[in-house]
Short mmCIF file of C-alpha atoms in Angstrom, two decimals:
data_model
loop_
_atom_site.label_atom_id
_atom_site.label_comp_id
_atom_site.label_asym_id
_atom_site.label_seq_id
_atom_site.Cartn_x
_atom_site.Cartn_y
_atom_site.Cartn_z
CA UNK A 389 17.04 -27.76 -3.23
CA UNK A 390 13.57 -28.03 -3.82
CA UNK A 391 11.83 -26.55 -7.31
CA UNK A 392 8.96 -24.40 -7.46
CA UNK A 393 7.30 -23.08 -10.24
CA UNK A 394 6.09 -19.96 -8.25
CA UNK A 395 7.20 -18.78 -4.71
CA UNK A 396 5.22 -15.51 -2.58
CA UNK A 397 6.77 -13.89 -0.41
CA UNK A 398 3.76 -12.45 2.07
CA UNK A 399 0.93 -14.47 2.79
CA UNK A 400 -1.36 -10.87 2.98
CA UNK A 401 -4.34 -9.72 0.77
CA UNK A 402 -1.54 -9.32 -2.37
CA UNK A 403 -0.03 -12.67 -1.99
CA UNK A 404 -3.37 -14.89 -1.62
CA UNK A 405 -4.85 -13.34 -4.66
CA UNK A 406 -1.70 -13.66 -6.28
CA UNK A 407 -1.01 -17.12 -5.99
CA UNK A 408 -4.83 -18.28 -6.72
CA UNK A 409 -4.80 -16.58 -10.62
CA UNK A 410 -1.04 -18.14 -10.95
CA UNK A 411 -2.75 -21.44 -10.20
CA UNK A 412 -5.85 -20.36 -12.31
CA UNK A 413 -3.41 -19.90 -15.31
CA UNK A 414 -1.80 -23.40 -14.90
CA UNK A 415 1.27 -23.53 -12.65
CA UNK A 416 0.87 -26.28 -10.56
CA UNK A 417 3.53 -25.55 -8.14
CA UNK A 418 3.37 -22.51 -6.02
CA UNK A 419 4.40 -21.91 -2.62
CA UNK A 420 3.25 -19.36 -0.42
CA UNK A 421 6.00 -17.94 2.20
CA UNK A 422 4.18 -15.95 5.65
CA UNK A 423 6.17 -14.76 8.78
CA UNK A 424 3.03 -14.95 10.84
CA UNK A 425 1.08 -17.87 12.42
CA UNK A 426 -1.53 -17.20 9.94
CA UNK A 427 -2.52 -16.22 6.67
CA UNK A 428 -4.22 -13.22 5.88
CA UNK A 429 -1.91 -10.84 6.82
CA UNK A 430 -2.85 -6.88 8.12
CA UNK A 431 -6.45 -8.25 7.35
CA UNK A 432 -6.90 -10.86 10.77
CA UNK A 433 -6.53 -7.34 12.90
CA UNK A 434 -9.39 -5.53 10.87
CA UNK A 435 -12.58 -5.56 12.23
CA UNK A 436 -14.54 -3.42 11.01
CA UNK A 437 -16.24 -3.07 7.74
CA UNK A 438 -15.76 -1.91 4.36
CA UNK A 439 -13.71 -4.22 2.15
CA UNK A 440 -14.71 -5.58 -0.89
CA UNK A 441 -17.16 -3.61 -2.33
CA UNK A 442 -14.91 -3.48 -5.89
CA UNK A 443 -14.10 -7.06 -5.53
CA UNK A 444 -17.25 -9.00 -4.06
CA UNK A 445 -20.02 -6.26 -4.43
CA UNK A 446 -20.52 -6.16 -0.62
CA UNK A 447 -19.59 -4.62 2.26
CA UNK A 448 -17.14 -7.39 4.42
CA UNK A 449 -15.01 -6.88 7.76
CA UNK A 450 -11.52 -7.53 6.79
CA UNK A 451 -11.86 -10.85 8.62
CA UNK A 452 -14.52 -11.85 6.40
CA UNK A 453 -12.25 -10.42 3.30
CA UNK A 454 -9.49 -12.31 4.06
CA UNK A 455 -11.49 -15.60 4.90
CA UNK A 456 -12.93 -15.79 1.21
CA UNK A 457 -9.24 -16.14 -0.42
CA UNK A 458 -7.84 -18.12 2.34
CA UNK A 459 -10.85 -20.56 1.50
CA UNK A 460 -9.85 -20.37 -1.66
CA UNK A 461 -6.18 -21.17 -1.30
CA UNK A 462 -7.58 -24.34 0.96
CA UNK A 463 -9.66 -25.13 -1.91
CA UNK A 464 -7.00 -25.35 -4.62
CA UNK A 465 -4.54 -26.93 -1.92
CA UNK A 466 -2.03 -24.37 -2.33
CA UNK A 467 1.09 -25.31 -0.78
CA UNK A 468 2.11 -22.38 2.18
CA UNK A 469 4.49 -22.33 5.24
CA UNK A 470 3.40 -19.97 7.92
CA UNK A 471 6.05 -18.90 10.99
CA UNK A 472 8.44 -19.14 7.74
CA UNK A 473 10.48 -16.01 7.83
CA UNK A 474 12.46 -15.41 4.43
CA UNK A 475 16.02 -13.90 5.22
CA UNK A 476 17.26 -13.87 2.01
CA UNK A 477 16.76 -13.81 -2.26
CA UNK A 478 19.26 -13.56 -4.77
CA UNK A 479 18.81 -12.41 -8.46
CA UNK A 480 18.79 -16.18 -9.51
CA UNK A 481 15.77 -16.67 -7.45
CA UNK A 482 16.86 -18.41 -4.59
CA UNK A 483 15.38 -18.38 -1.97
CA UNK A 484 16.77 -18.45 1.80
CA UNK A 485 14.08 -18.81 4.74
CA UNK A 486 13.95 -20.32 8.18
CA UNK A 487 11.64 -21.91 10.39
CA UNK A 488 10.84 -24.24 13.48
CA UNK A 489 10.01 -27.04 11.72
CA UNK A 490 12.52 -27.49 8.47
CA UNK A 491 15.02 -25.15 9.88
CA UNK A 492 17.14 -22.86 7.47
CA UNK A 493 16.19 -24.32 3.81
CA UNK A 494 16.82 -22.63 0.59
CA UNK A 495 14.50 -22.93 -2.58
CA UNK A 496 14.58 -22.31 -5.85
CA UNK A 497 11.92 -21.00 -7.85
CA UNK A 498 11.13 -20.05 -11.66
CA UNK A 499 9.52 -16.70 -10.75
CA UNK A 500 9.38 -14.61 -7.48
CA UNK A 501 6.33 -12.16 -6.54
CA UNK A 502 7.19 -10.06 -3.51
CA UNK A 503 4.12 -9.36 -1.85
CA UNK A 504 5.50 -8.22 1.98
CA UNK A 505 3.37 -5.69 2.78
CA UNK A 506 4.68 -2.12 4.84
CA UNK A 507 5.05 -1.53 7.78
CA UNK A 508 4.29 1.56 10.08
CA UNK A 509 6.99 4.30 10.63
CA UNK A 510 8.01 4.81 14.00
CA UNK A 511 8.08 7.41 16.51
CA UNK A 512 11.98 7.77 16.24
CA UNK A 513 11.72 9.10 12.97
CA UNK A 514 9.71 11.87 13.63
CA UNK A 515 12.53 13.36 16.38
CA UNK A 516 9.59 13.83 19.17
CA UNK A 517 11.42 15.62 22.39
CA UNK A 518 10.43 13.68 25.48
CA UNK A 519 11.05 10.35 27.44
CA UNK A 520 10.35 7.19 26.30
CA UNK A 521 7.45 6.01 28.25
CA UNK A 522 4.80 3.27 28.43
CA UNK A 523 1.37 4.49 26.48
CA UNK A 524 3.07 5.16 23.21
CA UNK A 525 1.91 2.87 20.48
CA UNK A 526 2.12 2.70 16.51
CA UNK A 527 -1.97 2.82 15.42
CA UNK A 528 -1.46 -0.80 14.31
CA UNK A 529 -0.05 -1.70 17.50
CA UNK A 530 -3.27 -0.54 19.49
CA UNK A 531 -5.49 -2.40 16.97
CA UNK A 532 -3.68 -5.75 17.15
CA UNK A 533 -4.15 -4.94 21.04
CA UNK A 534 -7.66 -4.11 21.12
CA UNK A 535 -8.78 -6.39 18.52
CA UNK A 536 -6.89 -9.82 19.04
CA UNK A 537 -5.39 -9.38 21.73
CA UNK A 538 -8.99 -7.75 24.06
CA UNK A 539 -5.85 -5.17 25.67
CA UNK A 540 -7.16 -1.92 26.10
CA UNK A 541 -4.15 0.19 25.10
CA UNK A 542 -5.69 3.53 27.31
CA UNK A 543 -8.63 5.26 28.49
CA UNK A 544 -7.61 8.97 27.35
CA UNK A 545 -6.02 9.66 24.05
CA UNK A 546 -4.20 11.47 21.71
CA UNK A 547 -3.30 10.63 17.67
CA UNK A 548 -0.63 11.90 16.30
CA UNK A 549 -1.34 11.92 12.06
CA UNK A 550 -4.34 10.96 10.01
CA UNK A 551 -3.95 8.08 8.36
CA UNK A 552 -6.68 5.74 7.68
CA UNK A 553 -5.43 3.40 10.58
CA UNK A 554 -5.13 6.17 12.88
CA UNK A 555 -8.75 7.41 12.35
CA UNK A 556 -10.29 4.24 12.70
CA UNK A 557 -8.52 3.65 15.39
CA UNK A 558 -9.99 6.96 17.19
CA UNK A 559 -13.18 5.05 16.56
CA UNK A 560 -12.43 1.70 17.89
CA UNK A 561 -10.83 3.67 21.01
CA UNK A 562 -14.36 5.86 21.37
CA UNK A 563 -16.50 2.89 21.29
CA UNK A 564 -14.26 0.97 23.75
CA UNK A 565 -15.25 3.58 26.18
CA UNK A 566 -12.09 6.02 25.83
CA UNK A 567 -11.65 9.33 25.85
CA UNK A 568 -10.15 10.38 22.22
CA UNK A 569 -8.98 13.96 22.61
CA UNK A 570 -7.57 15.01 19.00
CA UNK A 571 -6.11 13.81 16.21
CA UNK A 572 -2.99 16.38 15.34
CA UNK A 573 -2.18 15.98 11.68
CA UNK A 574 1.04 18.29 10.56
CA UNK A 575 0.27 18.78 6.93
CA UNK A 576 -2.78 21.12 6.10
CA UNK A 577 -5.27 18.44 5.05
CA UNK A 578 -5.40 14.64 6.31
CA UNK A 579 -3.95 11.86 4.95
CA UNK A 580 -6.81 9.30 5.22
CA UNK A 581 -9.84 8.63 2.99
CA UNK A 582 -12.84 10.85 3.44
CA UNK A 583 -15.44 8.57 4.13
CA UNK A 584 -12.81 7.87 7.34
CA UNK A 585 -13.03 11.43 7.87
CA UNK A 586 -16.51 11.29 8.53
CA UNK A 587 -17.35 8.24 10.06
CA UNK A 588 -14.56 8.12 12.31
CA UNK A 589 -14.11 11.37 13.54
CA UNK A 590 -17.32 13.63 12.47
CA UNK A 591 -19.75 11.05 13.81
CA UNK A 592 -18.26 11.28 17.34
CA UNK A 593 -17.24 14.50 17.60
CA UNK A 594 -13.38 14.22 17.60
CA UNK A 595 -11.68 17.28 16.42
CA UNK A 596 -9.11 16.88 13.73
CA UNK A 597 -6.55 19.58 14.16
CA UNK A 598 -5.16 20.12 10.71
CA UNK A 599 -1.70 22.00 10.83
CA UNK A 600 -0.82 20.45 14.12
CA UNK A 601 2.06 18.52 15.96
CA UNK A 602 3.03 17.58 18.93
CA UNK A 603 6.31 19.32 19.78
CA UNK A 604 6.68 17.93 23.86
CA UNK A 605 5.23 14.37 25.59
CA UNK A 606 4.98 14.89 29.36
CA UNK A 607 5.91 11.86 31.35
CA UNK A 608 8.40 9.09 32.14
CA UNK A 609 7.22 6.20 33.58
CA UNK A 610 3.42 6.45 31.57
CA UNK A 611 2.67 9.12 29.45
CA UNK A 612 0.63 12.13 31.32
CA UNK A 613 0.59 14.44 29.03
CA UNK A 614 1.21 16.21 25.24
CA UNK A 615 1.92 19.82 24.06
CA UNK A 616 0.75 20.61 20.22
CA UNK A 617 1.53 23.24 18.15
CA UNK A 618 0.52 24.80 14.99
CA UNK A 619 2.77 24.93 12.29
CA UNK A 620 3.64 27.26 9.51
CA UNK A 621 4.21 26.69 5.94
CA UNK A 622 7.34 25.04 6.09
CA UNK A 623 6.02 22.55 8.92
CA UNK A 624 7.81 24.62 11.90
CA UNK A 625 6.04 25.21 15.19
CA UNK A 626 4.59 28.38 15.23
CA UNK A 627 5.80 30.16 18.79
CA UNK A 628 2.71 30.56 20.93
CA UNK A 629 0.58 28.57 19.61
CA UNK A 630 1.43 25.96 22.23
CA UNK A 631 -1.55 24.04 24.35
CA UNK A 632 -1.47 21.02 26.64
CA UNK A 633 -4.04 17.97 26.60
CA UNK A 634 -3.55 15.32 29.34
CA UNK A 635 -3.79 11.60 28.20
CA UNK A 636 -2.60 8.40 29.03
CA UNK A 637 -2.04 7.25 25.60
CA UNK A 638 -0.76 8.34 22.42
CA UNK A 639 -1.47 6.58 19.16
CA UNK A 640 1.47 7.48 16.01
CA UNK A 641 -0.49 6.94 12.37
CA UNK A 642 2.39 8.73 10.24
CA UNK A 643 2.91 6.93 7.56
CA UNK A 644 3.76 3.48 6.28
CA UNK A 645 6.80 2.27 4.36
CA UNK A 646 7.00 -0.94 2.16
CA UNK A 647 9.08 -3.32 3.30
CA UNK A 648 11.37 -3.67 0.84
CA UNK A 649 14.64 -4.72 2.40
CA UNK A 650 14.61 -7.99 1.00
CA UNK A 651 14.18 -6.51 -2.88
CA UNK A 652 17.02 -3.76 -1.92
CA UNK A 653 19.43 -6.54 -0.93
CA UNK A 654 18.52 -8.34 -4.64
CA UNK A 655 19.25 -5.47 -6.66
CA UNK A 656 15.51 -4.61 -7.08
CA UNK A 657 15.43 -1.14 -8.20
CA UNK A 658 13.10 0.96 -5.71
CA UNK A 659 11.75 4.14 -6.31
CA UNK A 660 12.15 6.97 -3.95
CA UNK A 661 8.80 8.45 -4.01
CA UNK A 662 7.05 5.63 -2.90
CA UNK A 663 10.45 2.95 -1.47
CA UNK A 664 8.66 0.42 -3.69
CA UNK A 665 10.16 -1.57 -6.80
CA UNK A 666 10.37 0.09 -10.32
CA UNK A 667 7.46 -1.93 -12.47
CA UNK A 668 6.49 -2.21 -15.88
CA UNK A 669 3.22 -3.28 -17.24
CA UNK A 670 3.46 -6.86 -15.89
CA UNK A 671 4.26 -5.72 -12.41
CA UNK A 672 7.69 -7.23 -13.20
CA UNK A 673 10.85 -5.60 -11.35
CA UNK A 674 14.22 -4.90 -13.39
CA UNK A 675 15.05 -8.18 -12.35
CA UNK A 676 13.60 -11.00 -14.85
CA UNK A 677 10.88 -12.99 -13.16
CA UNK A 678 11.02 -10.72 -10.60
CA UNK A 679 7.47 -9.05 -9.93
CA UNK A 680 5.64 -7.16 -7.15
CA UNK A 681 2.68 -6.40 -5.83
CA UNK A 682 0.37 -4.89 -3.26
CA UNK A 683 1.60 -2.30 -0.05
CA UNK A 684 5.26 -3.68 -1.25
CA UNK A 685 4.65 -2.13 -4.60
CA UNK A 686 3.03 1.06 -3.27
CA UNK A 687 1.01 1.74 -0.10
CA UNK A 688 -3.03 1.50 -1.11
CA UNK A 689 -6.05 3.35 0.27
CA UNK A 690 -8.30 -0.17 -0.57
CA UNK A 691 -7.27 -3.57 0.01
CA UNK A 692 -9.64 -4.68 -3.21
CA UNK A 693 -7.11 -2.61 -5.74
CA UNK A 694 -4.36 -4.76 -4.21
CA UNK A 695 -6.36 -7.72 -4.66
CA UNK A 696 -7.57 -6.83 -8.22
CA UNK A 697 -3.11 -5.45 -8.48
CA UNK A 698 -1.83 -9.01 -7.03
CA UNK A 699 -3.92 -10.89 -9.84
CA UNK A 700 -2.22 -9.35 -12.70
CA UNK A 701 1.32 -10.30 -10.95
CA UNK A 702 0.50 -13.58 -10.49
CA UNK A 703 -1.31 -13.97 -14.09
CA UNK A 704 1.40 -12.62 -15.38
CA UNK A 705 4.07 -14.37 -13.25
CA UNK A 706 2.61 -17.98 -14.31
CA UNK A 707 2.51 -16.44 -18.44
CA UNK A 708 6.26 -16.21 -17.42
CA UNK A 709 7.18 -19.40 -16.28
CA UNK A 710 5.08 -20.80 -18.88
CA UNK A 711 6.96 -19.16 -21.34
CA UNK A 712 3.04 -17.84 -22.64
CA UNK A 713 4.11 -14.24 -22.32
CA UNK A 714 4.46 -11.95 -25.32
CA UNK A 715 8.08 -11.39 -25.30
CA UNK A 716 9.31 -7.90 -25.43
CA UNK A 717 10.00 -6.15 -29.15
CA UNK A 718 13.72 -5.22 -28.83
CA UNK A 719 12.85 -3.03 -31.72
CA UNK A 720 10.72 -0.30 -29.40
CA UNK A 721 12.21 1.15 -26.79
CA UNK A 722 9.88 1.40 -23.27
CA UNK A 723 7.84 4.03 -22.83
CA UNK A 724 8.34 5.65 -19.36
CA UNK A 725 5.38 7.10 -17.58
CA UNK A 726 5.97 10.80 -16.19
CA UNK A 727 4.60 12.06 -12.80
CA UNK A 728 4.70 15.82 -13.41
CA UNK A 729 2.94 19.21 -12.06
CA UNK A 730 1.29 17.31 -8.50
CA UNK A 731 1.54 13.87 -9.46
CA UNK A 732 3.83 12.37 -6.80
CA UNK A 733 4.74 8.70 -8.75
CA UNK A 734 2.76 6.26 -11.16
CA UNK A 735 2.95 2.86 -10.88
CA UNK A 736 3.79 0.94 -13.41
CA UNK A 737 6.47 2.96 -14.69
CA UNK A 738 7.48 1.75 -17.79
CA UNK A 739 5.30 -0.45 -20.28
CA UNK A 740 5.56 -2.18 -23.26
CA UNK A 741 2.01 -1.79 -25.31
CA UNK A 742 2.90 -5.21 -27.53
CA UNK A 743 2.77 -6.84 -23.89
CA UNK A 744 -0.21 -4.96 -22.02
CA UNK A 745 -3.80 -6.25 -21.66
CA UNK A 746 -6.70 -4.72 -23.89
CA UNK A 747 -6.73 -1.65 -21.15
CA UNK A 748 -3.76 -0.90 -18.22
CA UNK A 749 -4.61 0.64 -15.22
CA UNK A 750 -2.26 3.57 -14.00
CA UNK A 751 -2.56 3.93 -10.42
CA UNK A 752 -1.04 7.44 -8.64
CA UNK A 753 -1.02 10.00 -5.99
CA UNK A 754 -1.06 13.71 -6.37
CA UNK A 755 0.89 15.58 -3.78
CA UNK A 756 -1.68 18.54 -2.17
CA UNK A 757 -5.30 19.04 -2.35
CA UNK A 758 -6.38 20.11 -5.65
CA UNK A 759 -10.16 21.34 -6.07
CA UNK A 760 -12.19 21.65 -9.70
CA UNK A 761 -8.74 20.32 -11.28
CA UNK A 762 -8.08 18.10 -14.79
CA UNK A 763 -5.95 15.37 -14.50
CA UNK A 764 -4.13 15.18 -18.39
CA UNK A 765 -2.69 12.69 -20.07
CA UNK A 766 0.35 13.91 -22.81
CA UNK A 767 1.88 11.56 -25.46
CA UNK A 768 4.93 13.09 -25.59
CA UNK A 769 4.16 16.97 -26.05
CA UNK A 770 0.92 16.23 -26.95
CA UNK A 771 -2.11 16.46 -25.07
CA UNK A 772 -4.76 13.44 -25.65
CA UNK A 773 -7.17 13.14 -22.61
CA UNK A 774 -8.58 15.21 -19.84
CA UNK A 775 -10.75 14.46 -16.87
CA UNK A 776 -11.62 17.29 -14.60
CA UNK A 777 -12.17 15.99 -10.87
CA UNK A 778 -14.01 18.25 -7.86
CA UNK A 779 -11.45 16.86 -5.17
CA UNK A 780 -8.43 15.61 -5.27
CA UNK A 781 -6.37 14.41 -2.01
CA UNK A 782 -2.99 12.95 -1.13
CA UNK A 783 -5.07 10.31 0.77
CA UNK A 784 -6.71 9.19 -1.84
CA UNK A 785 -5.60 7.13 -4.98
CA UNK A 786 -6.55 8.18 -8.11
CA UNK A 787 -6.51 6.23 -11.76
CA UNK A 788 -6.00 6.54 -15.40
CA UNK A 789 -6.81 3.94 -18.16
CA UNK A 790 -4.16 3.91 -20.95
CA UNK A 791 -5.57 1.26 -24.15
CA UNK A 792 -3.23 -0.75 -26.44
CA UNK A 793 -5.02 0.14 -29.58
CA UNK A 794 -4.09 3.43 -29.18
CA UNK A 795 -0.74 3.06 -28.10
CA UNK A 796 0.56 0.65 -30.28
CA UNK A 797 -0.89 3.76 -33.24
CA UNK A 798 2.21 5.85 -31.93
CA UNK A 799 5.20 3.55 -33.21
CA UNK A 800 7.87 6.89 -31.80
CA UNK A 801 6.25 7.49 -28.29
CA UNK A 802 8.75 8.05 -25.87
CA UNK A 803 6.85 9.47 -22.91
CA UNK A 804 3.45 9.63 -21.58
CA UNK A 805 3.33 12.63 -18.78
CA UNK A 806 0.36 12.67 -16.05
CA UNK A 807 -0.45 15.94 -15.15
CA UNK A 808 -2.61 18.16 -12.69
CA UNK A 809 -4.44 21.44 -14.97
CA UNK A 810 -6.73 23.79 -14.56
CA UNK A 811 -8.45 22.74 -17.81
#
């Protein structure tokens, strides 16, 4: 069984950053593990622009993003199996994978970062009435189509949910030459960025029909047809509201989940807000040695905070094997971070201050739109900071800074709740 110091699951965005700062801190032997036939994950299907302002100060295509740390890995000679599919991990780190070439191996590594990405949820789950016919694809689907593949899913189409993929995908479709004809979203505000919003939709005239699904698809051989709906309050179809739009294709952007099966079947603890692992300050699981990062962790809005997420795993993944970490005070117990009053989760959610950097980043989603709002920060009962925000969406990803000077002044802190306040 061979040793590694390091092994990545998910050759993506999170696991190429990750495994360059674990060989920038010193372990030698790390081992990248991808399913595809390439690295770079979600990235190779992105086209258009606007990665890595945060990370490289200019606009890139993901293509271009992606290309910079693959370099990178080349440059360092990072070891990495691609068409490698990973079946199995135990709690001892072992890992169980299979390919063409070596077959079904197992390896055994010092420290694990799960960096698998998500995946898209499916029509199925959403309990659409209808056939089953050709011109129904996942928004991911249509882009691998369109964009590697040079398939032109359809000429006339409908969206079903505003996600980020979905909307640029109304705007790959429109400059392709097809028709787009709405994008039906069922909650009252969209789930994608705003900039998305506007460039994708607002710039060609696609109408976004907030409060909308799609409660009938008309065909059975090739889709001819859908029937939306408004809904009410509680997300039911309102009766007589009903319209028809012809199409020939109908794009599903409704969500993503992390894939996390692999972590389940470890005894990774997942949380249910988001399906991703339960994290502390390092980005380390419940399991020791354990850590995750990127869309396995939580799904992101920008592929630079997974990038800028992924280092500290794999920094902190290499202080582990190297046995440089600060080891936890048994003395303190861990502070658990609160989502409370509109915050949906926090990630991490637990922390140590004796083990954080200088300053920790605490990433979260509220759960509604919330306009000329404070987002508040209490240790324990007591309030310490406030930052009022103009807009904030479910779409978009919002951050607080917690510092280890101050925390490590409160010797009894127990909790520290995130809340959304008027003032």
């Amino acid at each position: 069984m061979k040793l590694y110091d390091i092994v990545i699951i998910g050759g993506g965005p999170a696991g190429l950053a990750a495994a360059i700062e674990a060989r920038n801190e010193g372990c030698e032997k790390v081992l990248i593990l991808e399913r595809d036939k390439e690295l770079g994950g979600i990235l190779n299907q992105c086209i258009h622009n606007g990665f890595g302002l945060h990370t490289f100060k200019e606009e890139l295509t993901g293509t271009e993003y992606a290309d910079r740390f693959i370099k990178r890995v080349l440059e360092l000679k990072l070891e990495y199996k691609i068409n490698t599919m990973v079946i199995d991990i135990n709690a001892e780190k072992q890992i169980t994978a299979m390919n063409k070439t070596d077959g079904m191996f197992t390896l055994q590594a010092k420290a694990v970062i799960l960096a698998m990405g998500c995946r898209e949820r499916p029509r199925g789950a959403l309990n659409i009435p209808g056939y089953r016919p050709a011109g129904i694809f996942s928004a991911g689907t249509a882009q691998r189509l369109l964009n590697v593949e040079g398939i032109m899913p359809g000429k006339e189409a409908v969206i079903l949910g505003s996600g980020d993929i979905g909307l640029i995908m109304a705007r790959r479709m429109t400059l392709e030459g097809a028709k787009v004809k709405a994008v039906a979203e069922i909650m009252p505000y969209s789930g994608g960025l705003k900039r998305n919003i506007v460039q994708c939709l607002n710039d060609y005239d696609i109408p976004l029909k907030l409060s909308h699904t799609i409660i009938d698809i008309e065909g059975k051989d090739r889709i001819q047809g859908v029937t939306l709906a408004r809904v009410d309050q509680n997300l039911k179809p309102i009766p007589g509201t009903e319209y028809h739009l012809t199409c020939d294709t109908l794009l599903l952007s409704v969500g993503l989940v992390p894939e996390n099966e692999l972590s389940a079947g470890m005894g990774v603890h997942l949380n249910p807000v988001t399906n991703g692992p339960m994290v502390n300050e390092l980005l380390e699981t419940n399991l020791e040695g354990i850590f995750a990062c990127g869309n396995v962790l939580h799904v992101h809005d920008l592929v630079d905070y997974v990038s800028e997420e992924a280092k500290i795993a794999g920094r902190n993944a290499a202080r582990y094997v190297r046995k440089t970490d600060t080891p936890k005070d048994g003395t303190r117990t861990e502070i658990r971070l609160i989502p409370s009053y509109g915050v949906r989760y926090t990630v991490p959610q637990t922390i140590q201050p004796e083990r954080m950097e200088e300053e920790l980043t605490v990433r979260f989603r509220v759960g509604n739109v919330y306009l000329n709002k404070c987002v508040t920060v209490y240790f324990d009962d007591r309030k310490v900071h406030s930052r009022k925000k103009k807009v904030m969406a479910p779409g978009e990803m919002e951050e607080i800074k917690l510092v280890k000077r101050e925390l490590m002044k409160e010797p009894s802190l127990k909790e520290i709740t995130i809340k959304i306040e008027d003032k």
